[in-house]
Coordinates of C-alpha atoms and ligand atoms in Angstrom, one line a residue:
X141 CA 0.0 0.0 0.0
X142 CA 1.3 3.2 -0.9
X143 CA 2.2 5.4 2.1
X144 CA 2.6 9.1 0.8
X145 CA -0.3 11.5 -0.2
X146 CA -0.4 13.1 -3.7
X147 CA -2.1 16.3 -4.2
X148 CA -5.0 16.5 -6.3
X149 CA -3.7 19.1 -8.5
X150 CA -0.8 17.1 -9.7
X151 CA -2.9 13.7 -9.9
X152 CA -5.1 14.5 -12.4
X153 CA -1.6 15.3 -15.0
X154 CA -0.2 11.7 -14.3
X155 CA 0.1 9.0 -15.8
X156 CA -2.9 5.9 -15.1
X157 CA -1.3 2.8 -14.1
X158 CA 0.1 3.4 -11.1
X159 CA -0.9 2.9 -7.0
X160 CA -1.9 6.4 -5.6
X161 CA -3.1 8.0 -2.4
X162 CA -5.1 10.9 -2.2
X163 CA -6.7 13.1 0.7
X164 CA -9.6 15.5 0.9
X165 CA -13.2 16.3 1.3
X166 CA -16.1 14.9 0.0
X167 CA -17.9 17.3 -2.7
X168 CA -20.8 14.9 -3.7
X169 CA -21.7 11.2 -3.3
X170 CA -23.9 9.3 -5.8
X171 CA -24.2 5.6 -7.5
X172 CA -26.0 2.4 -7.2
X173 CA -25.7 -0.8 -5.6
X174 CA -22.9 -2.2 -7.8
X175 CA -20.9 0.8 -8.1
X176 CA -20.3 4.7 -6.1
X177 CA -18.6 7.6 -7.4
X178 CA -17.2 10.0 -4.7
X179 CA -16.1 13.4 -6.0
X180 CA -13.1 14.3 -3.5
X181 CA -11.3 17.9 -3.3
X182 CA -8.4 18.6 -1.5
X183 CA -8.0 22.3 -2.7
X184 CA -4.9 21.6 -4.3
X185 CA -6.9 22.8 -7.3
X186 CA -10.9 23.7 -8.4
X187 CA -10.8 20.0 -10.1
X188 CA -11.9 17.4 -8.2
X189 CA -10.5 13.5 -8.4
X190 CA -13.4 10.8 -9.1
X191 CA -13.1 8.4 -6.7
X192 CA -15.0 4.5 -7.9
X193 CA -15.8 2.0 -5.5
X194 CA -16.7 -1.4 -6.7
X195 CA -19.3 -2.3 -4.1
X196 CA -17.8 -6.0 -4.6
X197 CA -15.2 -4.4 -2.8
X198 CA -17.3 -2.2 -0.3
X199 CA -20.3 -2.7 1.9
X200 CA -23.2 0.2 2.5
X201 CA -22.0 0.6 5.8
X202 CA -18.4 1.0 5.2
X203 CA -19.1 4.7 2.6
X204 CA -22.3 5.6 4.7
X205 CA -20.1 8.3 6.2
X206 CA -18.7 9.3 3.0
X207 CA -21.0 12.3 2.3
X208 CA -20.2 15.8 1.2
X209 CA -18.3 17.5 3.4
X210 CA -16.3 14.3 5.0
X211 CA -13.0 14.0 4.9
X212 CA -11.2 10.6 3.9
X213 CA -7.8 9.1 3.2
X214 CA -8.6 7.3 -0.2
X215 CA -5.7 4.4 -1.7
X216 CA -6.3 2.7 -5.2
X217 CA -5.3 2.5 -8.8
X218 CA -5.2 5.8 -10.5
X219 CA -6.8 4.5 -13.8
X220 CA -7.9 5.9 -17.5
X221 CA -11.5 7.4 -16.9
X222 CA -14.0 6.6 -19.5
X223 CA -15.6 9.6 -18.4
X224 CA -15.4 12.6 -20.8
X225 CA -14.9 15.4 -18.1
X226 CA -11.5 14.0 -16.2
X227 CA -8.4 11.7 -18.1
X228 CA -7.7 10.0 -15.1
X229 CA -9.5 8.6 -11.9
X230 CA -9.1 6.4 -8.9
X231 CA -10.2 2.7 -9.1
X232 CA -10.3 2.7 -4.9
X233 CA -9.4 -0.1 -3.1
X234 CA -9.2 1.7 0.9
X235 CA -11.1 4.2 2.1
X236 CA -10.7 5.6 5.7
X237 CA -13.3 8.2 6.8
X238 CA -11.1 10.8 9.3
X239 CA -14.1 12.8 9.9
X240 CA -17.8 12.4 8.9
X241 CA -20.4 15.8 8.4
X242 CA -23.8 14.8 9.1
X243 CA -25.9 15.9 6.2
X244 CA -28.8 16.9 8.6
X245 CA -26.6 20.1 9.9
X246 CA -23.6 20.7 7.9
X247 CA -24.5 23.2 5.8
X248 CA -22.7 22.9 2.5
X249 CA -25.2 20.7 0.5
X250 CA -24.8 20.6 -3.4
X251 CA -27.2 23.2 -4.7
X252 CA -25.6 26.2 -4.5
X253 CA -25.5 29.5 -2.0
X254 CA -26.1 33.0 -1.8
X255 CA -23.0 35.4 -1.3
X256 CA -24.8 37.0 1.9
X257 CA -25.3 33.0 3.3
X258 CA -21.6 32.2 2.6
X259 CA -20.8 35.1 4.6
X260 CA -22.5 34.1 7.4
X261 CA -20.5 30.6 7.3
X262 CA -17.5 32.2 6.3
X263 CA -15.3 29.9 8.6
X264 CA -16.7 27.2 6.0
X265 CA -16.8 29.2 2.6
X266 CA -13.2 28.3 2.2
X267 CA -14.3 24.6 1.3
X268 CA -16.9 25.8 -1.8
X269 CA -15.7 25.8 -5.2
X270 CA -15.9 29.6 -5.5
X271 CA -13.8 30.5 -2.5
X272 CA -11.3 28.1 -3.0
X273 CA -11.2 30.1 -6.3
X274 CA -10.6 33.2 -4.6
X275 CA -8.2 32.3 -1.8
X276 CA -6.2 30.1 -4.3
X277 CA -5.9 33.6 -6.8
X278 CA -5.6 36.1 -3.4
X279 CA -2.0 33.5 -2.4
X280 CA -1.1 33.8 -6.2
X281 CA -1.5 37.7 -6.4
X282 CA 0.4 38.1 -2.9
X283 CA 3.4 36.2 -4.2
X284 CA 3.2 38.0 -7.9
X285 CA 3.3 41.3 -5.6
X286 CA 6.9 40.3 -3.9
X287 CA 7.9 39.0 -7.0
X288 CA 7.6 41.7 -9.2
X289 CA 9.3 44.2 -6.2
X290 CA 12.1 42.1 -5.7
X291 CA 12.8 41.8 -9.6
X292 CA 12.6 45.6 -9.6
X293 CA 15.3 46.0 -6.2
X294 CA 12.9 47.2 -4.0
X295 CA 13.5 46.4 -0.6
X296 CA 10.0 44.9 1.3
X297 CA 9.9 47.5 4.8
X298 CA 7.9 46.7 7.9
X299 CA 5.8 49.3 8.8
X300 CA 4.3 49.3 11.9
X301 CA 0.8 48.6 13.0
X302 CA 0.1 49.9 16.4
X303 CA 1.1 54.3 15.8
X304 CA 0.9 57.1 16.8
X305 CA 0.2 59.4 13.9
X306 CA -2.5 59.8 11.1
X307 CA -1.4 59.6 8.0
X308 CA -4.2 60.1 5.6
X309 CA -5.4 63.0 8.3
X310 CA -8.8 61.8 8.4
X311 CA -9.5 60.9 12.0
X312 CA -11.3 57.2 11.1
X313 CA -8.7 55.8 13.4
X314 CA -9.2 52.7 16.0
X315 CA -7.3 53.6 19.3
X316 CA -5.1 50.9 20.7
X317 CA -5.4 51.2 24.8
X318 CA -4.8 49.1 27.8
X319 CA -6.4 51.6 30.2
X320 CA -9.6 50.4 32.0
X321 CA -12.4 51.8 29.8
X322 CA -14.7 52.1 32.8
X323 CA -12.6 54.0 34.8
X324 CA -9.8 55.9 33.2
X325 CA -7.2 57.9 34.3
X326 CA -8.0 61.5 34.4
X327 CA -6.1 64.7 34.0
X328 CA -7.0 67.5 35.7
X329 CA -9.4 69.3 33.0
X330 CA -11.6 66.3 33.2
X331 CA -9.3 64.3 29.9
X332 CA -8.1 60.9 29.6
X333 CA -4.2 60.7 31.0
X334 CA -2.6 58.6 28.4
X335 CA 1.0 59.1 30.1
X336 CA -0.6 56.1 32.3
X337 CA -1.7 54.3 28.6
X338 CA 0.6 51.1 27.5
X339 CA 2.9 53.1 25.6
X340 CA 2.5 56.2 27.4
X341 CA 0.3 58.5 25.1
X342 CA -2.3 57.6 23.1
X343 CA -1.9 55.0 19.6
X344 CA -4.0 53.5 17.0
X345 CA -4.2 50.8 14.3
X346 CA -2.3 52.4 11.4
X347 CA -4.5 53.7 8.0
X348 CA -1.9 53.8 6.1
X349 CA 2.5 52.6 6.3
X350 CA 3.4 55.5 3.7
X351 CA 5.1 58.2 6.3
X352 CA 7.5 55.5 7.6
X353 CA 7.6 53.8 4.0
X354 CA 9.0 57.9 3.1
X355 CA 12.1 57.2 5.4
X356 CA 12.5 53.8 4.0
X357 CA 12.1 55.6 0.4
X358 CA 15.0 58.2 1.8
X359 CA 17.5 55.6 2.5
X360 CA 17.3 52.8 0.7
X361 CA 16.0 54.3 -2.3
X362 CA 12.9 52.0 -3.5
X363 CA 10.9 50.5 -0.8
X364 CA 7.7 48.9 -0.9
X365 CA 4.9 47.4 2.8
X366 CA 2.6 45.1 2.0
X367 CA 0.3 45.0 5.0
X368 CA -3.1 44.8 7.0
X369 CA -4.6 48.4 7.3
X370 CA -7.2 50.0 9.6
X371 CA -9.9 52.6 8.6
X372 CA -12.8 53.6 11.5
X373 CA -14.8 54.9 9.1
X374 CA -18.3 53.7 8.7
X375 CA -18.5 53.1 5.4
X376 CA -21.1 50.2 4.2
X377 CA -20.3 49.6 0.9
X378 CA -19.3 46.5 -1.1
X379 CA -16.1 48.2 -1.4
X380 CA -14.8 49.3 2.0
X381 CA -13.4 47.3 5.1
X382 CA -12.8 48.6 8.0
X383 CA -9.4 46.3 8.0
X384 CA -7.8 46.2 4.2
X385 CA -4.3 45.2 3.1
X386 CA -2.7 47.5 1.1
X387 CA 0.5 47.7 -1.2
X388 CA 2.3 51.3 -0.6
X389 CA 5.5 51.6 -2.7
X390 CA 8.0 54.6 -2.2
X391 CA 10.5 55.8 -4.5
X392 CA 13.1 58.2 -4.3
X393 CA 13.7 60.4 -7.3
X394 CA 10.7 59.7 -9.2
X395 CA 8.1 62.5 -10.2
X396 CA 4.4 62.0 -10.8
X397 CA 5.0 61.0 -14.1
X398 CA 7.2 58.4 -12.9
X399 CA 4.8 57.4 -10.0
X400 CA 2.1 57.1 -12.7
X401 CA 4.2 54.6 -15.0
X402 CA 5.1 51.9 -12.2
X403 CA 1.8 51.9 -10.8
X404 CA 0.1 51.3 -14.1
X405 CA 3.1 48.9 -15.4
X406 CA 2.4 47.2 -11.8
X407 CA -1.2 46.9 -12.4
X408 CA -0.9 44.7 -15.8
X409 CA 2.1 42.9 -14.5
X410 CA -0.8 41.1 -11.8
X411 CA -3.2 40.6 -14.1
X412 CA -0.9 39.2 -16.9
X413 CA 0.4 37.0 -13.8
X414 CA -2.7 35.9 -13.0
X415 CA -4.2 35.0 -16.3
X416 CA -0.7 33.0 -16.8
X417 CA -0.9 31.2 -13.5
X418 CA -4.5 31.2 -12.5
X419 CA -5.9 29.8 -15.4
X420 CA -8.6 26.7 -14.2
X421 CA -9.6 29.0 -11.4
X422 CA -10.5 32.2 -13.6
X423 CA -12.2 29.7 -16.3
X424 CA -14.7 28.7 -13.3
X425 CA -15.2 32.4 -12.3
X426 CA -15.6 33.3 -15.6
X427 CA -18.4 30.4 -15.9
X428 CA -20.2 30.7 -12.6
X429 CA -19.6 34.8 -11.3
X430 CA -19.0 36.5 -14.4
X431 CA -18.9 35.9 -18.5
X432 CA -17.1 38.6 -19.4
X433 CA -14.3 38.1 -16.3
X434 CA -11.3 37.0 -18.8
X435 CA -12.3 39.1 -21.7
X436 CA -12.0 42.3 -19.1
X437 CA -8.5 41.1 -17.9
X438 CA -7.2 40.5 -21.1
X439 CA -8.3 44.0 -22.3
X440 CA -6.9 45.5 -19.6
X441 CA -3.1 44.4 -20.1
X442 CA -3.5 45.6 -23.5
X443 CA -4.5 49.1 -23.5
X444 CA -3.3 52.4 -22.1
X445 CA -4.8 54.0 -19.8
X446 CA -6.3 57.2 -19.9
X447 CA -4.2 60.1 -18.3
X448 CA -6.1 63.3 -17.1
X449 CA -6.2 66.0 -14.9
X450 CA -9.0 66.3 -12.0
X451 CA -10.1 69.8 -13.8
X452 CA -10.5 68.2 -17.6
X453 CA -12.3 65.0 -15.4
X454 CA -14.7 67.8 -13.9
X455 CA -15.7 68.9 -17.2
X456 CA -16.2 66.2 -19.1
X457 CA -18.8 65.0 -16.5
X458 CA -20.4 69.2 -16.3
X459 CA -20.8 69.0 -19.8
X460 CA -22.0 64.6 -20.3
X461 CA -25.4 66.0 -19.9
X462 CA -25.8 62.7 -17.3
X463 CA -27.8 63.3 -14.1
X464 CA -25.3 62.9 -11.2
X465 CA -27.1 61.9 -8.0
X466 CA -24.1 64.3 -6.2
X467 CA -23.5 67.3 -8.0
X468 CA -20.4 68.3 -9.8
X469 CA -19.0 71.2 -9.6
X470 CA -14.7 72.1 -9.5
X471 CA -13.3 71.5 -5.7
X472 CA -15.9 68.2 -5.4
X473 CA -14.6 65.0 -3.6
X474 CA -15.2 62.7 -6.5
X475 CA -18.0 59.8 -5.5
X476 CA -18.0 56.4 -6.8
X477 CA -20.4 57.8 -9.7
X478 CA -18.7 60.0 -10.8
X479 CA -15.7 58.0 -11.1
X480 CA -17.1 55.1 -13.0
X481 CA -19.0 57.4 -15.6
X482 CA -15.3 58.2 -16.8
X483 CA -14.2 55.0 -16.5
X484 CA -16.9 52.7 -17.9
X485 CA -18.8 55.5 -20.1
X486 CA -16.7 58.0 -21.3
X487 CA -13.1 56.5 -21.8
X488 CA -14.2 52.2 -21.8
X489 CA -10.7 52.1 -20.2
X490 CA -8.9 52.5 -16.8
X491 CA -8.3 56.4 -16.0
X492 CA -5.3 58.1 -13.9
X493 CA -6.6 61.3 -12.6
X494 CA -4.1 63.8 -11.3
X495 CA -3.7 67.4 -9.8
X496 CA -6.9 67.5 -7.6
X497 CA -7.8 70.6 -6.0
X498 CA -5.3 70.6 -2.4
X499 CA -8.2 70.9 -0.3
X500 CA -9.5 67.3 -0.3
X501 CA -5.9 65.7 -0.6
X502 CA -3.9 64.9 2.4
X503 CA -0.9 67.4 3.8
X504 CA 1.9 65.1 2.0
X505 CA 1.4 66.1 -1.5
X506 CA 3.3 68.4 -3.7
X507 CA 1.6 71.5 -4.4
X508 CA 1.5 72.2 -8.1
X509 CA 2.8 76.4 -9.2
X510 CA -1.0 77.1 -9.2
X511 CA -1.1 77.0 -5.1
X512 CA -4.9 75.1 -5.9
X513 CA -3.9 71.7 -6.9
X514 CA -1.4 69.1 -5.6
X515 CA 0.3 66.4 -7.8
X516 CA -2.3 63.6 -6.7
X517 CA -3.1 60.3 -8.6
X518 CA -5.4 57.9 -8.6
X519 CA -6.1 55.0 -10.7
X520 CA -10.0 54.9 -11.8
X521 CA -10.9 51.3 -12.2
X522 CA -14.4 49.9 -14.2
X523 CA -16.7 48.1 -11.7
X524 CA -14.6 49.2 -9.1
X525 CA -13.7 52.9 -9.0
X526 CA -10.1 54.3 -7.2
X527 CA -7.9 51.6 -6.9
X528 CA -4.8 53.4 -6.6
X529 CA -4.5 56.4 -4.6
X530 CA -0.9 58.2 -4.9
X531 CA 1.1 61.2 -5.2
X532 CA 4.3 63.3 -5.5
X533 CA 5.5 64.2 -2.1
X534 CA 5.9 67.8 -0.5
X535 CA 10.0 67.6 -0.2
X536 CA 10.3 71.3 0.5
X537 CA 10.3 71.6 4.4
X538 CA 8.5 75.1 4.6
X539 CA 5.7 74.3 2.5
X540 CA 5.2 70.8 3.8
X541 CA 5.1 73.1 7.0
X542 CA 2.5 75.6 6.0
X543 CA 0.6 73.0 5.0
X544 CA 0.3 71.0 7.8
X545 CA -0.8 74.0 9.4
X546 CA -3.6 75.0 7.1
X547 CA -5.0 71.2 7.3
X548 CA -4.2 71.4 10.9
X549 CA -2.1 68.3 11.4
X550 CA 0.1 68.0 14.4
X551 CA 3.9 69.1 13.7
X552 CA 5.1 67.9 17.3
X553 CA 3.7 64.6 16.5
X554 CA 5.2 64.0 12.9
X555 CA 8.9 65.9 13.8
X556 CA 10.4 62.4 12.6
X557 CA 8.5 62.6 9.4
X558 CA 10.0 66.0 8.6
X559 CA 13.1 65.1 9.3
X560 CA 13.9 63.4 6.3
X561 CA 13.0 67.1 4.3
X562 CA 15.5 68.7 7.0
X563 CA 18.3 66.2 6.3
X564 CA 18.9 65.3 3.1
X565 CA 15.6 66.0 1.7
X566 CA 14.7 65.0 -2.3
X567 CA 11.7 64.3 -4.8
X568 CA 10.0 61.2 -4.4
X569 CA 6.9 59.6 -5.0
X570 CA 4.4 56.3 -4.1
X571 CA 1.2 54.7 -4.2
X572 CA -0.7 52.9 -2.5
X573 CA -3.0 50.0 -4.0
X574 CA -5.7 48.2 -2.1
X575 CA -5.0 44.6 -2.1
X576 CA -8.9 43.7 -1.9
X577 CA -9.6 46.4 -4.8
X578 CA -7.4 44.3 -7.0
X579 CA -8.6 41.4 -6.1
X580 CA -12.3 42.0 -6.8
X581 CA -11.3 43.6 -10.4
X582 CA -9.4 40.1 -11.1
X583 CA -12.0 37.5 -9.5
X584 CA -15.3 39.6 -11.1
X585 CA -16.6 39.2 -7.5
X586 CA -18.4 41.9 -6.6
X587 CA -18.2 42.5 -2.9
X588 CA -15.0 43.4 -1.2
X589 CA -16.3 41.1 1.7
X590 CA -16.0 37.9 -1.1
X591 CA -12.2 38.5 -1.9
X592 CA -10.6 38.1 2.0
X593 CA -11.2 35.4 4.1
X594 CA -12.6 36.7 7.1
X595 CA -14.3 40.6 6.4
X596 CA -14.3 43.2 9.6
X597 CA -17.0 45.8 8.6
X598 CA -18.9 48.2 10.7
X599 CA -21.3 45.9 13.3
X600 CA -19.4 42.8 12.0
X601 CA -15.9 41.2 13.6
X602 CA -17.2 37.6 13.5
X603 CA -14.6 34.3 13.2
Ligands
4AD300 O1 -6.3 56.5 -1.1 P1 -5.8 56.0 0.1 O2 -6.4 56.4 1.4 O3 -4.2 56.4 0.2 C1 -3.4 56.1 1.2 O4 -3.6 55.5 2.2 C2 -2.0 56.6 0.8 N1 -1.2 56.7 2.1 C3 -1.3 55.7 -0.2 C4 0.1 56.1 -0.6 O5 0.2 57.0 -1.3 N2 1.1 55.4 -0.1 O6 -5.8 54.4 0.0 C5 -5.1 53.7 -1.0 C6 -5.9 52.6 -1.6 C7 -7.2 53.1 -2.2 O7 -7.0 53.5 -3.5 C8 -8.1 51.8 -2.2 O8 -7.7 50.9 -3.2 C9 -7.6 51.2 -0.9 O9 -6.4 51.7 -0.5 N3 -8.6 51.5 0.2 C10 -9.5 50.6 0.7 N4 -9.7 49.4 0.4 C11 -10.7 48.7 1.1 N5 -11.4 49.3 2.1 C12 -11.2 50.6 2.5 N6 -11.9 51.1 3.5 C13 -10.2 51.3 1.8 N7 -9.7 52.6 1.8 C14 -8.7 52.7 0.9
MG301 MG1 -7.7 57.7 -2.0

């Protein structure tokens, strides 16, 4: 009897003829009283092996437990399979049932789920053939993501999580405390006394790794995190989490320009990589979640996209004649809308927007000669809207300065930060690209809470 285990994914491209072993779950269970065939995954791969039992060979009682959702240790002859839909299959000979799931309660039957049902089992949703899709692609695009940095020279930084400063300036932070929430320490004006807090003054989850990524950037030259993110912000959309991994690159002596050509180079690099090396899994998204899926992705490494300042954006929607639900008028925070009327009407392609008006940018960016706009960019994506937000940074200490003044962000708190435009101070640029964003424009799902395994949003922090 063959001892060691091979994985489905290679199975099914060897050879028939020889003794194999295989482990994995039951997907579904059907036959007669001569003969049962046992679909078995092991999430190697979306294929599944066909497992035959001869029921010469096996009683009733020995593959009652065998139902979908068990999980067994099958040994046999991996044979030719008459079948049309697999070359190969497994002419069984011993089956051991490690664990049974009684088809009265265990909820992954055959006919298929809702998204919003899935969620609610999401410690189970690995095991469906959709989510095995999406975790198998999510691994794939996380190691294309290293890849393509370290081919470049950048060097992967570890930014912290737990911090003390706000980068994007937008207050949705969540505060990181060890002081007794019933009965806190109080100063003398009636406020919390965080010198007696863990680290002695008051900290958060971080939104963003780009201020320290900037000192990384100023050293080392090219840097890039890769890392879990926090946003307090209650946003219930099927594009926002309150906890997100993002991609933030920094690079010293690029410009915008510059900024604007790795990100979109970046982009197609992940996709191409994907189509390359997650073929079977985007054929079964393409089949089950969405038809056009590959066609998209295809398209997409094959184009240019669209470049275009903020102020040409603002009047090509003024003047589309479309009715806007939020109006649109020069100095407006772009919604979702607005953003995807570009994209997916206007321009049928992915848009970089740049030099937005300074007032709804954060304090980091380089103002632009006008003293209105800052050299902002961000990637406009169809179905999905930004997913890239970047800039050029403010390297010139006084204005960086001024403007942290004007936005009224704490100097004390970020002296660090402008250290590196006291010292040795230089242009440089970054991005940063929301890992989930990407991976609900490459998997056609359409609900950022489908594309990571286990989705905190506002009134939900379950598994
Ligand atoms: O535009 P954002 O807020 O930019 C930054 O945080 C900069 N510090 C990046 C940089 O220049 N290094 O966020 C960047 C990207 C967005 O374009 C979006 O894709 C994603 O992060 N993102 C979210 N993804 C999921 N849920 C949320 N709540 C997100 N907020 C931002
Ligand atoms: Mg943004």
């Amino acid at each position: 009897m063959i001892k060691s285990r091979t994985k489905i994914v290679d199975l099914l491209k060897m050879q028939a003829g020889i003794p194999v072993m295989v482990k994995g779950w039951v997907r579904t269970k059907r036959g007669n009283k001569n003969i049962t065939f046992i679909a078995l995954n092991d999430g190697s791969t979306i294929h599944n092996v066909q497992i035959v039992c001869d029921m010469n060979l096996f009683t009733e009682d020995m593959l009652r437990g065998a139902t979908t959702g068990a999980c067994l240790r099958v040994s046999g002859q991996l044979v030719p399979s008459p079948g049309a839909e697999q070359a190969v299959e497994i002419k069984a000979e011993e089956i051991e049932i490690y664990g049974t799931a009684d088809p009265a309660v265990y909820p992954l039957q055959k006919k298929g789920h809702s998204m919003e049902f899935l969620r609610e089992i999401a410690h189970l949703r690995p095991r469906t053939n959709t989510f095995g899709c999406v975790l198998r692609i999510r691994h794939a695009m996380a190691y294309a993501i290293h890849k393509y940095f370290n081919d470049k020279g950048f060097v992967y930084l570890h930014t912290p999580i737990i911090t003390a400063s706000d980068c994007e300036g937008a207050g949705a932070m969540f505060q990181v405390t060890t002081l007794d929430l019933n009965n806190p320490p109080k100063e003398k004006d009636g406020s919390v006394d965080y010198t007696q807090d863990f680290f002695g003054r008051q900290t958060s989850l971080t939104v963003s790794g780009q201020l320290e990524g900037e000192l990384g950037a100023m050293a080392l030259g090219e840097i890039y995190t890769f890392g879990p993110t926090f946003r307090a912000e209650n946003s219930n959309t099927p594009r926002h989490l309150a906890e997100f991994w993002m991609i933030e690159p920094e690079m010293a002596f690029y410009d915008i320009n510059d900024n604007m050509d790795l990100a979109e180079d970046f982009i197609k690099y992940l996709v191409r990589y994907a189509l390359e090396h997650c073929a079977s899994d985007l054929q079964f998204l393409n089949n089950m979640i969405d038809k056009s899926l590959i066609e998209r992705l295809e398209s997409v490494c094959n184009i240019d996209f669209v470049r275009l300042t903020y102020t040409k954006g603002i009047e090509i929607l003024t003047n589309s004649g479309h009715q806007f639900e939020y109006p649109v008028y020069w100095g407006v925070d772009l919604q979702s809308e607005h953003e995807r009327y570009l994209v997916e009407k206007h321009f049928k392609r992915p848009v970089i927007l740049t030099d937005y008006p300074k007032e709804i940018k954060a304090f980091y960016m380089k103002e632009n000669r006008d003293g209105k706009t800052v050299r902002a960019m961000d990637i406009l994506f169809p179905k999905i809207g930004e997913i890239i937000g970047g800039s050029q940074r403010e390297e010139n200490l006084d204005i960086l300065v001024r403007k942290m003044k004007e936005m009224h962000v704490s100097e004390e708190n970020l002296d660090w930060y402008l250290d590196t435009r006291r010292f040795g101070t230089g242009p440089h640029s970054g991005f940063g690209l929301g890992f989930e964003r990407l991976l609900l424009f490459i998997t056609g799902m359409t609900n950022i809470r489908d594309v990571i395994p286990f989705p905190r949003t506002p009134k939900s922090a379950d598994f």
